[in-house]
mmCIF file of C-alpha atoms in Angstrom:
data_model
loop_
_atom_site.group_PDB
_atom_site.id
_atom_site.type_symbol
_atom_site.label_atom_id
_atom_site.label_comp_id
_atom_site.label_asym_id
_atom_site.label_seq_id
_atom_site.Cartn_x
_atom_site.Cartn_y
_atom_site.Cartn_z
ATOM 1 C CA MET A 1 153.259 37.264 230.136
ATOM 2 C CA TYR A 2 151.295 39.499 227.830
ATOM 3 C CA SER A 3 149.707 42.928 227.913
ATOM 4 C CA ALA A 4 145.916 43.261 228.075
ATOM 5 C CA LYS A 5 143.624 46.261 227.768
ATOM 6 C CA ALA A 6 141.675 47.183 230.880
ATOM 7 C CA TYR A 7 139.941 49.893 232.860
ATOM 8 C CA SER A 8 141.507 50.548 236.241
ATOM 9 C CA ALA A 9 141.433 53.043 239.113
ATOM 10 C CA ALA A 10 144.689 54.462 240.465
ATOM 11 C CA SER A 11 143.305 55.536 243.863
ATOM 12 C CA ASP A 12 140.111 55.671 245.898
ATOM 13 C CA THR A 13 139.271 59.059 244.414
ATOM 14 C CA SER A 14 140.340 58.347 240.818
ATOM 15 C CA PRO A 15 137.879 57.532 238.053
ATOM 16 C CA LEU A 16 138.241 54.274 236.185
ATOM 17 C CA ALA A 17 140.272 54.884 233.040
ATOM 18 C CA ALA A 18 141.872 52.990 230.185
ATOM 19 C CA SER A 19 145.088 51.214 231.096
ATOM 20 C CA ALA A 20 147.296 48.254 230.238
ATOM 21 C CA ILE A 21 147.766 45.319 232.614
ATOM 22 C CA THR A 22 149.883 42.183 232.627
ATOM 23 C CA ARG A 23 148.284 38.763 232.309
ATOM 24 C CA ARG A 24 150.199 35.523 232.851
ATOM 25 C CA ASP A 25 151.033 33.079 230.107
ATOM 26 C CA LEU A 26 149.076 29.838 230.206
ATOM 27 C CA THR A 27 150.181 27.042 232.479
ATOM 28 C CA GLU A 28 149.141 23.525 231.497
ATOM 29 C CA HIS A 29 145.887 23.808 233.479
ATOM 30 C CA ASP A 30 144.913 27.329 232.390
ATOM 31 C CA VAL A 31 142.222 28.687 230.100
ATOM 32 C CA GLN A 32 142.553 32.035 228.328
ATOM 33 C CA ILE A 33 139.247 33.802 227.766
ATOM 34 C CA GLU A 34 138.323 36.745 225.563
ATOM 35 C CA ILE A 35 135.916 38.738 227.742
ATOM 36 C CA LEU A 36 132.699 39.624 225.925
ATOM 37 C CA PHE A 37 130.602 40.984 228.788
ATOM 38 C CA CYS A 38 131.281 41.884 232.406
ATOM 39 C CA GLY A 39 128.593 42.737 234.922
ATOM 40 C CA ILE A 40 128.928 45.588 237.399
ATOM 41 C CA CYS A 41 128.440 44.534 241.009
ATOM 42 C CA HIS A 42 128.042 47.014 243.863
ATOM 43 C CA SER A 43 131.098 45.395 245.440
ATOM 44 C CA ASP A 44 133.094 46.690 242.455
ATOM 45 C CA LEU A 45 132.243 50.218 243.535
ATOM 46 C CA HIS A 46 132.998 49.496 247.210
ATOM 47 C CA SER A 47 136.392 48.081 246.275
ATOM 48 C CA VAL A 48 137.344 50.829 243.827
ATOM 49 C CA ARG A 49 136.576 53.451 246.482
ATOM 50 C CA ASN A 50 138.202 51.412 249.280
ATOM 51 C CA GLU A 51 134.988 51.431 251.293
ATOM 52 C CA TRP A 52 135.718 47.979 252.737
ATOM 53 C CA SER A 53 139.168 48.967 253.957
ATOM 54 C CA GLU A 54 138.658 47.487 257.430
ATOM 55 C CA PHE A 55 138.491 43.908 256.197
ATOM 56 C CA MET A 56 139.463 44.040 252.521
ATOM 57 C CA PRO A 57 141.769 47.004 251.810
ATOM 58 C CA THR A 58 142.176 47.864 248.156
ATOM 59 C CA VAL A 59 145.541 47.596 246.439
ATOM 60 C CA TYR A 60 145.924 50.066 243.575
ATOM 61 C CA PRO A 61 145.731 50.074 240.658
ATOM 62 C CA ILE A 62 142.558 48.019 240.789
ATOM 63 C CA VAL A 63 140.758 46.352 237.873
ATOM 64 C CA PRO A 64 137.347 45.270 239.193
ATOM 65 C CA GLY A 65 134.819 42.848 237.730
ATOM 66 C CA HIS A 66 133.811 39.323 238.735
ATOM 67 C CA GLU A 67 130.776 38.664 236.532
ATOM 68 C CA ILE A 68 132.596 37.538 233.417
ATOM 69 C CA ILE A 69 131.214 35.980 230.237
ATOM 70 C CA GLY A 70 133.536 35.250 227.351
ATOM 71 C CA ARG A 71 134.881 32.867 224.767
ATOM 72 C CA VAL A 72 137.855 30.542 225.149
ATOM 73 C CA THR A 73 140.793 31.509 222.938
ATOM 74 C CA LYS A 74 143.553 29.200 224.239
ATOM 75 C CA VAL A 75 143.874 26.252 226.613
ATOM 76 C CA GLY A 76 146.819 24.660 228.407
ATOM 77 C CA SER A 77 148.095 21.217 227.470
ATOM 78 C CA ALA A 78 146.369 19.473 230.406
ATOM 79 C CA VAL A 79 142.963 21.162 230.050
ATOM 80 C CA THR A 80 140.179 18.658 229.366
ATOM 81 C CA LYS A 81 136.885 20.515 229.867
ATOM 82 C CA TYR A 82 137.298 23.403 227.436
ATOM 83 C CA LYS A 83 138.498 24.063 223.934
ATOM 84 C CA SER A 84 139.013 27.155 221.832
ATOM 85 C CA GLY A 85 135.686 28.696 220.826
ATOM 86 C CA ASP A 86 133.695 27.511 223.847
ATOM 87 C CA LEU A 87 131.551 29.960 225.794
ATOM 88 C CA ALA A 88 132.915 30.279 229.313
ATOM 89 C CA ALA A 89 132.342 32.223 232.514
ATOM 90 C CA VAL A 90 134.325 33.304 235.567
ATOM 91 C CA GLY A 91 132.762 34.400 238.828
ATOM 92 C CA CYS A 92 134.098 35.733 242.113
ATOM 93 C CA LEU A 93 136.820 33.093 242.615
ATOM 94 C CA VAL A 94 139.872 32.171 240.547
ATOM 95 C CA ASP A 95 141.709 29.896 242.994
ATOM 96 C CA SER A 96 141.638 28.197 246.403
ATOM 97 C CA ASP A 97 143.831 25.729 248.236
ATOM 98 C CA ARG A 98 141.605 22.817 247.045
ATOM 99 C CA THR A 99 142.712 20.677 249.991
ATOM 100 C CA CYS A 100 140.749 22.074 252.952
ATOM 101 C CA PRO A 101 137.454 20.422 254.013
ATOM 102 C CA ASN A 102 135.442 23.246 252.452
ATOM 103 C CA CYS A 103 137.115 22.872 249.071
ATOM 104 C CA GLN A 104 136.749 19.101 249.232
ATOM 105 C CA ALA A 105 133.024 19.636 249.786
ATOM 106 C CA GLY A 106 132.735 21.965 246.769
ATOM 107 C CA LEU A 107 132.421 25.020 248.997
ATOM 108 C CA GLU A 108 135.401 26.937 247.692
ATOM 109 C CA GLN A 109 133.774 30.226 248.659
ATOM 110 C CA PHE A 110 134.565 29.375 252.302
ATOM 111 C CA CYS A 111 138.173 28.320 251.713
ATOM 112 C CA PRO A 112 140.502 30.130 254.158
ATOM 113 C CA ASN A 113 143.011 30.518 251.319
ATOM 114 C CA LEU A 114 140.790 31.543 248.430
ATOM 115 C CA THR A 115 141.865 33.901 245.662
ATOM 116 C CA LEU A 116 139.274 36.420 244.534
ATOM 117 C CA THR A 117 138.997 37.450 240.902
ATOM 118 C CA PHE A 118 140.317 40.905 241.694
ATOM 119 C CA ASN A 119 142.293 42.547 244.503
ATOM 120 C CA SER A 120 143.656 39.254 245.873
ATOM 121 C CA PRO A 121 147.332 38.210 246.038
ATOM 122 C CA ASP A 122 148.340 36.739 242.680
ATOM 123 C CA LYS A 123 150.756 33.841 243.198
ATOM 124 C CA HIS A 124 151.642 33.811 239.508
ATOM 125 C CA LEU A 125 152.601 37.456 239.011
ATOM 126 C CA GLY A 126 153.436 38.492 242.567
ATOM 127 C CA SER A 127 150.999 41.386 242.502
ATOM 128 C CA VAL A 128 147.220 41.286 242.860
ATOM 129 C CA THR A 129 144.601 39.714 240.649
ATOM 130 C CA TYR A 130 142.906 41.874 238.028
ATOM 131 C CA GLY A 131 139.250 41.402 237.209
ATOM 132 C CA GLY A 132 136.921 41.459 234.267
ATOM 133 C CA TYR A 133 137.005 45.101 233.168
ATOM 134 C CA SER A 134 139.511 43.866 230.621
ATOM 135 C CA ASP A 135 139.675 42.307 227.182
ATOM 136 C CA SER A 136 140.942 38.930 228.425
ATOM 137 C CA ILE A 137 141.731 36.834 231.486
ATOM 138 C CA VAL A 138 143.659 33.655 232.277
ATOM 139 C CA VAL A 139 142.104 31.325 234.856
ATOM 140 C CA ASP A 140 142.734 27.786 236.086
ATOM 141 C CA GLU A 141 140.339 25.339 234.418
ATOM 142 C CA HIS A 142 138.809 24.335 237.771
ATOM 143 C CA PHE A 143 137.406 27.856 238.236
ATOM 144 C CA VAL A 144 136.043 28.256 234.709
ATOM 145 C CA LEU A 145 132.340 27.604 234.145
ATOM 146 C CA SER A 146 130.324 26.511 231.121
ATOM 147 C CA VAL A 147 127.617 28.823 229.793
ATOM 148 C CA PRO A 148 124.410 27.414 228.253
ATOM 149 C CA SER A 149 124.322 28.504 224.636
ATOM 150 C CA ASN A 150 120.669 29.595 224.714
ATOM 151 C CA LEU A 151 121.234 32.369 227.251
ATOM 152 C CA ASP A 152 121.560 36.028 226.343
ATOM 153 C CA LEU A 153 125.209 36.643 227.181
ATOM 154 C CA ALA A 154 124.834 40.192 228.468
ATOM 155 C CA GLY A 155 122.046 39.072 230.796
ATOM 156 C CA ALA A 156 124.017 36.005 231.853
ATOM 157 C CA ALA A 157 126.979 37.990 233.205
ATOM 158 C CA PRO A 158 125.339 38.998 236.537
ATOM 159 C CA LEU A 159 124.462 35.360 237.175
ATOM 160 C CA LEU A 160 128.092 34.890 238.243
ATOM 161 C CA CYS A 161 127.488 36.970 241.387
ATOM 162 C CA ALA A 162 123.897 38.190 241.782
ATOM 163 C CA GLY A 163 122.623 34.889 240.430
ATOM 164 C CA ILE A 164 124.597 32.507 242.607
ATOM 165 C CA THR A 165 124.226 34.764 245.668
ATOM 166 C CA THR A 166 120.457 34.290 245.563
ATOM 167 C CA TYR A 167 120.325 30.737 244.183
ATOM 168 C CA SER A 168 122.672 29.207 246.765
ATOM 169 C CA PRO A 169 120.665 29.958 249.940
ATOM 170 C CA MET A 170 117.443 28.855 248.269
ATOM 171 C CA ARG A 171 118.989 25.498 247.466
ATOM 172 C CA HIS A 172 120.529 25.212 250.923
ATOM 173 C CA TRP A 173 117.251 25.899 252.723
ATOM 174 C CA GLY A 174 115.149 23.671 250.505
ATOM 175 C CA VAL A 175 113.116 26.096 248.424
ATOM 176 C CA THR A 176 110.952 23.871 246.249
ATOM 177 C CA LYS A 177 107.451 23.546 244.841
ATOM 178 C CA GLY A 178 104.794 24.322 247.406
ATOM 179 C CA LYS A 179 106.985 26.467 249.670
ATOM 180 C CA LYS A 180 106.072 30.024 250.544
ATOM 181 C CA VAL A 181 109.030 32.313 249.872
ATOM 182 C CA GLY A 182 109.492 36.005 250.602
ATOM 183 C CA VAL A 183 111.950 38.305 248.859
ATOM 184 C CA VAL A 184 112.747 41.564 250.661
ATOM 185 C CA GLY A 185 113.902 44.303 248.299
ATOM 186 C CA LEU A 186 113.533 44.355 244.526
ATOM 187 C CA GLY A 187 116.965 45.411 243.291
ATOM 188 C CA GLY A 188 119.860 43.671 241.586
ATOM 189 C CA LEU A 189 119.819 40.738 244.012
ATOM 190 C CA GLY A 190 116.114 40.734 244.791
ATOM 191 C CA HIS A 191 114.965 40.515 241.181
ATOM 192 C CA MET A 192 117.103 37.382 240.729
ATOM 193 C CA GLY A 193 115.640 35.941 243.917
ATOM 194 C CA VAL A 194 112.136 36.375 242.530
ATOM 195 C CA LYS A 195 113.055 34.650 239.273
ATOM 196 C CA PHE A 196 114.680 31.684 241.019
ATOM 197 C CA ALA A 197 111.943 31.208 243.621
ATOM 198 C CA HIS A 198 109.329 31.289 240.868
ATOM 199 C CA ALA A 199 111.239 28.794 238.715
ATOM 200 C CA LEU A 200 111.660 26.481 241.722
ATOM 201 C CA GLY A 201 107.875 26.349 242.005
ATOM 202 C CA SER A 202 107.348 28.381 245.153
ATOM 203 C CA HIS A 203 104.648 30.879 246.023
ATOM 204 C CA VAL A 204 106.600 34.136 245.872
ATOM 205 C CA VAL A 205 105.842 37.281 247.849
ATOM 206 C CA VAL A 206 107.880 40.441 247.282
ATOM 207 C CA PHE A 207 108.271 42.978 250.080
ATOM 208 C CA THR A 208 109.079 46.504 249.021
ATOM 209 C CA THR A 209 108.768 50.039 250.337
ATOM 210 C CA SER A 210 108.009 51.295 246.799
ATOM 211 C CA PRO A 211 104.422 50.855 245.535
ATOM 212 C CA HIS A 212 105.543 51.628 241.983
ATOM 213 C CA LYS A 213 107.553 48.388 241.918
ATOM 214 C CA LYS A 214 104.452 46.187 242.198
ATOM 215 C CA GLU A 215 103.877 45.783 238.462
ATOM 216 C CA ASP A 216 107.491 44.861 237.820
ATOM 217 C CA ALA A 217 107.568 42.380 240.701
ATOM 218 C CA LEU A 218 104.583 40.562 239.205
ATOM 219 C CA ARG A 219 106.244 40.569 235.778
ATOM 220 C CA LEU A 220 109.355 38.971 237.254
ATOM 221 C CA GLY A 221 107.356 36.115 238.768
ATOM 222 C CA ALA A 222 105.976 37.275 242.106
ATOM 223 C CA ASP A 223 102.539 36.004 243.117
ATOM 224 C CA GLU A 224 101.943 38.798 245.616
ATOM 225 C CA VAL A 225 103.493 42.152 246.481
ATOM 226 C CA VAL A 226 103.364 43.597 249.989
ATOM 227 C CA ILE A 227 104.209 47.200 250.795
ATOM 228 C CA SER A 228 106.289 46.655 253.908
ATOM 229 C CA ARG A 229 105.226 49.937 255.536
ATOM 230 C CA ASP A 230 101.626 48.675 255.576
ATOM 231 C CA THR A 231 101.327 47.083 259.031
ATOM 232 C CA ASN A 232 98.025 45.388 258.267
ATOM 233 C CA ALA A 233 99.324 43.859 255.055
ATOM 234 C CA MET A 234 102.380 42.545 256.895
ATOM 235 C CA GLN A 235 100.277 41.109 259.716
ATOM 236 C CA LYS A 236 98.196 39.084 257.262
ATOM 237 C CA HIS A 237 101.331 37.035 256.461
ATOM 238 C CA ALA A 238 102.486 36.487 260.060
ATOM 239 C CA GLY A 239 103.854 33.024 260.772
ATOM 240 C CA SER A 240 103.411 31.746 257.211
ATOM 241 C CA PHE A 241 106.755 31.764 255.364
ATOM 242 C CA ASP A 242 109.083 28.820 254.925
ATOM 243 C CA PHE A 243 111.940 30.998 253.718
ATOM 244 C CA ILE A 244 112.666 34.710 253.315
ATOM 245 C CA LEU A 245 115.564 36.108 251.297
ATOM 246 C CA ASP A 246 116.561 39.539 252.585
ATOM 247 C CA ALA A 247 118.390 41.417 249.837
ATOM 248 C CA VAL A 248 118.302 44.891 251.419
ATOM 249 C CA SER A 249 121.710 46.456 252.070
ATOM 250 C CA ALA A 250 120.390 49.468 254.017
ATOM 251 C CA GLU A 251 119.423 49.536 257.679
ATOM 252 C CA HIS A 252 115.931 48.121 258.269
ATOM 253 C CA ASP A 253 113.813 46.331 260.876
ATOM 254 C CA ILE A 254 114.714 42.663 260.502
ATOM 255 C CA ASN A 255 112.228 41.659 263.213
ATOM 256 C CA ALA A 256 109.292 42.622 261.027
ATOM 257 C CA TYR A 257 110.315 39.814 258.686
ATOM 258 C CA LEU A 258 111.375 37.266 261.312
ATOM 259 C CA ASN A 259 107.809 37.447 262.638
ATOM 260 C CA LEU A 260 106.554 36.326 259.241
ATOM 261 C CA LEU A 261 108.360 32.976 259.426
ATOM 262 C CA ARG A 262 106.512 29.812 260.302
ATOM 263 C CA LEU A 263 107.833 27.117 262.663
ATOM 264 C CA ASP A 264 111.440 26.276 261.631
ATOM 265 C CA GLY A 265 111.373 28.988 258.978
ATOM 266 C CA ASN A 266 114.586 30.676 257.919
ATOM 267 C CA LEU A 267 115.537 34.209 256.932
ATOM 268 C CA THR A 268 118.807 34.529 255.045
ATOM 269 C CA LEU A 269 120.651 37.822 254.650
ATOM 270 C CA VAL A 270 122.409 38.438 251.345
ATOM 271 C CA GLY A 271 122.390 42.240 251.539
ATOM 272 C CA ALA A 272 125.554 43.581 253.171
ATOM 273 C CA VAL A 273 124.084 45.962 255.736
ATOM 274 C CA PRO A 274 126.917 48.228 256.985
ATOM 275 C CA LYS A 275 125.772 48.417 260.623
ATOM 276 C CA PRO A 276 124.633 45.661 263.017
ATOM 277 C CA LEU A 277 120.937 44.838 262.962
ATOM 278 C CA ALA A 278 118.981 44.617 266.236
ATOM 279 C CA VAL A 279 117.405 41.154 266.514
ATOM 280 C CA SER A 280 114.702 40.250 268.998
ATOM 281 C CA ALA A 281 115.507 36.985 270.765
ATOM 282 C CA PHE A 282 111.787 36.223 271.125
ATOM 283 C CA GLY A 283 111.327 36.538 267.372
ATOM 284 C CA LEU A 284 113.635 33.557 266.974
ATOM 285 C CA ILE A 285 112.801 31.565 270.100
ATOM 286 C CA MET A 286 109.022 31.446 269.797
ATOM 287 C CA GLY A 287 108.998 29.707 266.425
ATOM 288 C CA ARG A 288 112.368 27.938 266.446
ATOM 289 C CA ARG A 289 113.172 30.283 263.592
ATOM 290 C CA SER A 290 116.657 30.843 262.253
ATOM 291 C CA LEU A 291 118.546 33.836 260.890
ATOM 292 C CA SER A 292 121.523 33.192 258.619
ATOM 293 C CA GLY A 293 123.732 34.720 255.969
ATOM 294 C CA SER A 294 125.009 33.402 252.673
ATOM 295 C CA ASN A 295 127.945 34.229 250.425
ATOM 296 C CA ILE A 296 127.903 33.272 246.707
ATOM 297 C CA GLY A 297 128.422 29.525 246.097
ATOM 298 C CA GLY A 298 131.107 26.989 245.306
ATOM 299 C CA ILE A 299 132.142 26.018 241.797
ATOM 300 C CA PRO A 300 129.864 22.939 241.523
ATOM 301 C CA GLU A 301 126.821 24.874 242.720
ATOM 302 C CA THR A 302 127.595 27.817 240.439
ATOM 303 C CA GLN A 303 127.664 25.441 237.467
ATOM 304 C CA GLU A 304 124.397 23.915 238.688
ATOM 305 C CA MET A 305 122.907 27.406 238.807
ATOM 306 C CA LEU A 306 124.019 28.214 235.262
ATOM 307 C CA ASP A 307 122.577 24.928 233.990
ATOM 308 C CA PHE A 308 119.316 25.672 235.833
ATOM 309 C CA CYS A 309 119.220 29.080 234.148
ATOM 310 C CA GLY A 310 119.741 27.409 230.798
ATOM 311 C CA GLU A 311 116.829 25.037 231.437
ATOM 312 C CA HIS A 312 114.495 27.830 232.543
ATOM 313 C CA ASN A 313 115.889 30.609 230.317
ATOM 314 C CA ILE A 314 116.737 32.809 233.297
ATOM 315 C CA THR A 315 119.021 35.820 232.981
ATOM 316 C CA ALA A 316 119.304 39.118 234.807
ATOM 317 C CA ASP A 317 117.461 42.182 233.559
ATOM 318 C CA VAL A 318 120.324 44.392 232.419
ATOM 319 C CA GLU A 319 121.212 47.733 230.920
ATOM 320 C CA VAL A 320 124.165 47.225 228.589
ATOM 321 C CA ILE A 321 126.721 50.039 228.554
ATOM 322 C CA PRO A 322 130.071 50.726 226.874
ATOM 323 C CA ILE A 323 133.102 50.740 229.180
ATOM 324 C CA GLN A 324 133.417 54.490 228.641
ATOM 325 C CA LYS A 325 130.236 55.007 230.719
ATOM 326 C CA VAL A 326 131.390 52.953 233.704
ATOM 327 C CA ASN A 327 132.024 55.942 235.971
ATOM 328 C CA GLU A 328 128.577 57.309 235.181
ATOM 329 C CA ALA A 329 127.129 53.871 235.952
ATOM 330 C CA TYR A 330 128.823 53.894 239.367
ATOM 331 C CA GLU A 331 127.133 57.195 240.217
ATOM 332 C CA ARG A 332 123.797 55.813 239.067
ATOM 333 C CA LEU A 333 124.310 52.742 241.233
ATOM 334 C CA LEU A 334 124.398 54.980 244.282
ATOM 335 C CA THR A 335 120.861 56.167 243.539
ATOM 336 C CA SER A 336 119.571 52.735 242.388
ATOM 337 C CA ASP A 337 119.072 54.170 238.913
ATOM 338 C CA VAL A 338 119.178 50.872 237.025
ATOM 339 C CA LYS A 339 116.785 48.020 236.256
ATOM 340 C CA TYR A 340 118.330 45.839 237.525
ATOM 341 C CA ARG A 341 122.022 45.407 236.739
ATOM 342 C CA PHE A 342 124.597 47.044 234.481
ATOM 343 C CA THR A 343 126.565 44.894 232.062
ATOM 344 C CA ILE A 344 129.570 46.234 230.181
ATOM 345 C CA ASP A 345 129.932 45.318 226.507
ATOM 346 C CA MET A 346 133.671 44.742 226.504
ATOM 347 C CA ALA A 347 133.907 45.148 222.714
ATOM 348 C CA SER A 348 133.778 48.872 223.502
ATOM 349 C CA LEU A 349 137.257 48.564 225.011
ATOM 350 C CA ASN A 350 138.643 48.183 221.508
ATOM 351 C CA SER A 351 137.728 51.776 220.707
ATOM 352 C CA GLU A 352 140.179 53.062 223.325
#
């Protein structure tokens, strides 16, 4: 075991602050990574403040962070895919049972025995896992990902959560050239959805309640922008979409978007709305439409996504901050005061 620098929270009301944590020594299959950048996901904030206590109670102290970009510093004796000096990434998962049908299918995100990057039981240390707000991490080779060298590393960090969360359902529901795709909400998730749908060759329509976001939506790759409060503008698109990605995490009228789907169209939720949404049965029945949800992606698909980003030079739009401003960033997250994701430059941890 060794000591690593980190930022952790001691309780649900404590700010994140400098601390020391224990990392395990390498096993033969492990990779040790110096963390260069770590994205801030809204789930970091939820976990730090124990806002998901009903289904995922927080164990303190907590070190959040599951959008990790770094460089390999050491590898175990049996590691074959990585060597010291390689760029590497770690997303939301650091282990699973690898034997269940989901794991065998490359869908580790649905493993009943998965280990999350932070706040999950750590079988090696007997405590909980600590995430990427740290100077290093040790992860089994199977859960380490390769990073295309042409990508901006700070912008690549959010790909490990926001990127795969939006890429996976598009691949699952067959978003390709010639499809008409809607993206509801232009935030951290939505802006990645626009970039992916555009790169996949689809006709992309952004739905937003904010007229001032139109210019940015077009810059990101949208072909059209619809102000969702404009009933006439919405009606013009009725029954025409193959796929809609709903990235809104606040309460909203889902039926307004279901009515935009064509025959056999799908709407996938990726925004974690806190309360149940009212769904009209007729909105689904009349067009054999479907409503689904999606949760990140497995390891093979996450690597596919990173390679796709390398080919198309796709990264998140980020504001890079030092670790010392993380608490301020959390407060700004609550008011959506960021375009479109925060990424922490972990070199700033060395000044602590």
